[in-house]
PDB file of C-alpha atoms in Angstrom:
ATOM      1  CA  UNK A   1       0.000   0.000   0.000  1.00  0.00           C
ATOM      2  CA  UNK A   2       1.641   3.354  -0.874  1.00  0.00           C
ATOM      3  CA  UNK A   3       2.259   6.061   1.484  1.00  0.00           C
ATOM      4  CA  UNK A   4      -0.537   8.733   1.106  1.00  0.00           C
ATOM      5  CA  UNK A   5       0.526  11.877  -0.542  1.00  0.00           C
ATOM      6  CA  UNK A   6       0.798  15.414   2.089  1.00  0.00           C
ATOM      7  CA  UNK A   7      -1.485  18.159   1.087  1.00  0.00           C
ATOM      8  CA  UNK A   8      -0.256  21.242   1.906  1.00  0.00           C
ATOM      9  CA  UNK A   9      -2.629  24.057   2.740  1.00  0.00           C
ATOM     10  CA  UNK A  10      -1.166  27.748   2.601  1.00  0.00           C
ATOM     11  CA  UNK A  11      -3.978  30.783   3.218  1.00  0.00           C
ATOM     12  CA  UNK A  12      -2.688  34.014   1.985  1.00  0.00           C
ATOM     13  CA  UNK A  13      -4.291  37.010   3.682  1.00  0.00           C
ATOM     14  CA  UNK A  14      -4.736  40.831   1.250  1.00  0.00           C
ATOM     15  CA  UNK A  15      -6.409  43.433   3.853  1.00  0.00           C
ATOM     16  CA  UNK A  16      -4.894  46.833   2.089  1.00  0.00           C
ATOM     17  CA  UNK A  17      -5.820  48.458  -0.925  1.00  0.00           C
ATOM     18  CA  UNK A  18      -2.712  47.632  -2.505  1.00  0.00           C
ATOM     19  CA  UNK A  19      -2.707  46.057  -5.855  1.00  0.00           C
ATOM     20  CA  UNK A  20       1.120  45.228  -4.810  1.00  0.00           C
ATOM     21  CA  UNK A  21      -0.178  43.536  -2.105  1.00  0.00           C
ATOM     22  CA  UNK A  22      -2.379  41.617  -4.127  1.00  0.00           C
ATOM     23  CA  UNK A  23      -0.131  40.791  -6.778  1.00  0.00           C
ATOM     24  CA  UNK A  24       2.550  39.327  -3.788  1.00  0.00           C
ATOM     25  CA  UNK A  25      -0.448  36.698  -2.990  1.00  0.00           C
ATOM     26  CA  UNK A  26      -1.049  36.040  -6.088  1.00  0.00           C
ATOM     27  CA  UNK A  27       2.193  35.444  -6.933  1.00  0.00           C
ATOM     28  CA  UNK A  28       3.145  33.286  -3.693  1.00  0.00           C
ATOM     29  CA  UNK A  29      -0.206  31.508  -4.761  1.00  0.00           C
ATOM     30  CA  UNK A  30       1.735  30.740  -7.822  1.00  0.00           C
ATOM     31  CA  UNK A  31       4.795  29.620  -6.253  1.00  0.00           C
ATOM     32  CA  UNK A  32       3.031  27.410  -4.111  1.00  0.00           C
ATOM     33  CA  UNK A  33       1.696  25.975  -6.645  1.00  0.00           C
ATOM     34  CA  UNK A  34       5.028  25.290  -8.517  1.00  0.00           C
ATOM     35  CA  UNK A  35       6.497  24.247  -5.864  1.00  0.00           C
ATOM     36  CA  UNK A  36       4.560  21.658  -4.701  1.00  0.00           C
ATOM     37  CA  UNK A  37       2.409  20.638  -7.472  1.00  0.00           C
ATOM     38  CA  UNK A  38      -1.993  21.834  -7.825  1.00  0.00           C
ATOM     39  CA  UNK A  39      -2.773  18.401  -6.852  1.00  0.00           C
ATOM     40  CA  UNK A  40      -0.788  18.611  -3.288  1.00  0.00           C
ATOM     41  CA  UNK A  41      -1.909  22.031  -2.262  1.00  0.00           C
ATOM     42  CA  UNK A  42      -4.513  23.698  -1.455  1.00  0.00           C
ATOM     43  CA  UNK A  43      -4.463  27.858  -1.951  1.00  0.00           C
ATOM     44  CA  UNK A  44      -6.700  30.245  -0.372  1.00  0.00           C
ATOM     45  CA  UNK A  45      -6.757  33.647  -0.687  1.00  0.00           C
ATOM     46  CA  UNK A  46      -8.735  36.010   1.603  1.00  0.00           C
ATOM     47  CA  UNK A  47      -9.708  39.168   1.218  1.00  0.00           C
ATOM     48  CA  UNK A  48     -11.155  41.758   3.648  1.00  0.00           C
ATOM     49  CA  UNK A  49     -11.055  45.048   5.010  1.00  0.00           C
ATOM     50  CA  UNK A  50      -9.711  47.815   2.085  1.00  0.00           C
ATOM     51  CA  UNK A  51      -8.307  45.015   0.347  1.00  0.00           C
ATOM     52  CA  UNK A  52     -11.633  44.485  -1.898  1.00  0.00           C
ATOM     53  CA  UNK A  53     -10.678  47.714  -3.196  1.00  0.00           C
ATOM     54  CA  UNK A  54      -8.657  45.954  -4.997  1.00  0.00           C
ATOM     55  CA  UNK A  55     -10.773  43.006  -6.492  1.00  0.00           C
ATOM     56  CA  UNK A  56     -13.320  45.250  -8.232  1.00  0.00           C
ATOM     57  CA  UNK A  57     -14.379  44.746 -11.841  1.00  0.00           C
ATOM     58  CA  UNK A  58     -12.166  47.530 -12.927  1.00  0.00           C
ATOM     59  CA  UNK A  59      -8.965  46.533 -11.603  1.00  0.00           C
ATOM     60  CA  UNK A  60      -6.254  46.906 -13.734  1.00  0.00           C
ATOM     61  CA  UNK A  61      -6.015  44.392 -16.563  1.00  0.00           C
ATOM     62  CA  UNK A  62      -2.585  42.949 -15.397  1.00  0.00           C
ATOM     63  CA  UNK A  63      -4.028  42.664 -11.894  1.00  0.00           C
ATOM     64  CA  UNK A  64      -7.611  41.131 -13.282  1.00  0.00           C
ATOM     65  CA  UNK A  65      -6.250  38.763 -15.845  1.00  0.00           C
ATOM     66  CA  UNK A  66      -3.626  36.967 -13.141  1.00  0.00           C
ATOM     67  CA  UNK A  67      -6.672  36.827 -10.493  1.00  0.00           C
ATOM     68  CA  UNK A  68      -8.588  34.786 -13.492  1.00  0.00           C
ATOM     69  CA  UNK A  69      -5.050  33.003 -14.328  1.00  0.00           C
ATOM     70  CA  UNK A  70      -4.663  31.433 -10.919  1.00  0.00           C
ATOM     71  CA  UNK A  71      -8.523  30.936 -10.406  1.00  0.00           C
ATOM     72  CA  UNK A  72      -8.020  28.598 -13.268  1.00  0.00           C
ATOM     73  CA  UNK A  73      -5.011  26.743 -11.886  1.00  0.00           C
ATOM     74  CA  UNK A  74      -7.174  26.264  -9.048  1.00  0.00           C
ATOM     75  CA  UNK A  75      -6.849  29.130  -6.492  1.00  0.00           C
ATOM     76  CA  UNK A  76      -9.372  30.329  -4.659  1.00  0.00           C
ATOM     77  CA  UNK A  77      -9.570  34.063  -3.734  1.00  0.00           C
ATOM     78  CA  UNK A  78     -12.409  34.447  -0.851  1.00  0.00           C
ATOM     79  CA  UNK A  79     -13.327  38.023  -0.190  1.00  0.00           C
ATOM     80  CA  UNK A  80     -15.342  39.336   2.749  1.00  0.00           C
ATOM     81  CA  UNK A  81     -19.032  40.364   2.551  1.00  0.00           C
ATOM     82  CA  UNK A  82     -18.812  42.238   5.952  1.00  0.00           C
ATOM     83  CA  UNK A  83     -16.102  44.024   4.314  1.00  0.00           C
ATOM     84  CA  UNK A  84     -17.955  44.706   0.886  1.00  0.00           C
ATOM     85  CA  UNK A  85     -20.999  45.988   2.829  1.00  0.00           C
ATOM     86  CA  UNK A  86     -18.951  48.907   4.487  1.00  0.00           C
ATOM     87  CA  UNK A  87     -17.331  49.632   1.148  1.00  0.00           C
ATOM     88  CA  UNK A  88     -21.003  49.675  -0.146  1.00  0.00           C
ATOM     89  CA  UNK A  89     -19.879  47.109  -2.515  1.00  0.00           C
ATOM     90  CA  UNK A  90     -21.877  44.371  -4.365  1.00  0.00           C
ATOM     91  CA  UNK A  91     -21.228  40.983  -6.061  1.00  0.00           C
ATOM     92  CA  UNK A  92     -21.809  42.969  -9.221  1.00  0.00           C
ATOM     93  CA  UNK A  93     -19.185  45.253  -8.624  1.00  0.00           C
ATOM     94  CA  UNK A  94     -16.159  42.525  -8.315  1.00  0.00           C
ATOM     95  CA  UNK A  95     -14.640  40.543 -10.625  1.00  0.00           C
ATOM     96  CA  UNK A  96     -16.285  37.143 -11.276  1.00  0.00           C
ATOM     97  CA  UNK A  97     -14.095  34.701 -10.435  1.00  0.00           C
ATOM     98  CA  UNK A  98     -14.597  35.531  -6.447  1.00  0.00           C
ATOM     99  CA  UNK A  99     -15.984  33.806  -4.034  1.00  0.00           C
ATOM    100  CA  UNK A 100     -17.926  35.130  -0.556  1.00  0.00           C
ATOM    101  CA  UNK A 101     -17.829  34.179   2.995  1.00  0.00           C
ATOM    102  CA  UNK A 102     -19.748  36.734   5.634  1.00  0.00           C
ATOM    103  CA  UNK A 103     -16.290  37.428   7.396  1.00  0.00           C
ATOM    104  CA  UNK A 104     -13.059  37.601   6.363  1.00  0.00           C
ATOM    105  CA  UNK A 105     -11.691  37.540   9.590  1.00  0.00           C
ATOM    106  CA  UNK A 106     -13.991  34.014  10.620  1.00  0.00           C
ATOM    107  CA  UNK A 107     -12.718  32.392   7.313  1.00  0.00           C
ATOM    108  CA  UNK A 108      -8.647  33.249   8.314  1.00  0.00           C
ATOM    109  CA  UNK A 109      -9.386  31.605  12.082  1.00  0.00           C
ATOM    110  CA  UNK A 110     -11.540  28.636  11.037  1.00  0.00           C
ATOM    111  CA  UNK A 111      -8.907  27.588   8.748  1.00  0.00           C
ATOM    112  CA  UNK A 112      -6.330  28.241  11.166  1.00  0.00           C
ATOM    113  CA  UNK A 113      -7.917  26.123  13.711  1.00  0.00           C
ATOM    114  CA  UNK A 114      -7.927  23.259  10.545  1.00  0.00           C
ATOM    115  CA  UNK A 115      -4.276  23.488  10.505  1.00  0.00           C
ATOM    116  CA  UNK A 116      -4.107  25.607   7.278  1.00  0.00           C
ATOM    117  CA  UNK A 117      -0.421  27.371   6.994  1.00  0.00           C
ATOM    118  CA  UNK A 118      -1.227  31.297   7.085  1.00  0.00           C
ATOM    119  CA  UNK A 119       1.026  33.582   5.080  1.00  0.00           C
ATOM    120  CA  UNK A 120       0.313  37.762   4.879  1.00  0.00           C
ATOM    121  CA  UNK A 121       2.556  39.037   2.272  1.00  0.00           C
TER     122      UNK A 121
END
């Protein structure tokens, strides 16, 4: 019987409206991903706070054609509804390939508590 495989699991936090910032994550997203191979690890990416800024439909092309690059290869960026509601954001306003959870801040503990590795570029 052969040993099971590790699966890594690395959650990358963006909380500043910083496309810099977001581009590190998505880049260390990528890394991770090289590094240890998209069937080994798991890549979360959470968003809250003036980070969202950052995720909105009208980010720069660079910026919004890498977050639909690694959404492809398989990473997921989570952004914060709490957080959208005080930047009177909507679903509508972001780019697609985002997912939700009511609080940023709940997502980065819960998968803390599950053992997740927790990076904040």
């Amino acid at each position: 019987m052969a040993a099971e495989q590790l699966k890594y699991r690395l959650l990358l936090q963006v909380s500043e409206d910083s496309v810099d910032k977001l581009n590190t994550a998505l880049n260390n997203a990528r890394s991770a991903l090289a590094a240890f191979g998209p069937e080994n690890v798991d890549v979360e990416i959470v968003v809250y706070g003036a980070g969202v800024q950052t995720l909105k439909y009208y980010a720069p092309i660079p910026i919004a054609d890498k977050v639909k690059e690694v959404t492809t290869e398989g990473v997921r960026i989570i952004v914060s509804e709490n957080s959208m509601r005080r930047a009177k954001l909507r679903p509508a306003d972001m780019l697609e390939q985002v997912r939700y959870v009511p609080s940023g801040i709940v997502e980065l503990v819960e998968k803390q508590t599950l053992g997740w590795s927790y990076v904040r570029p």
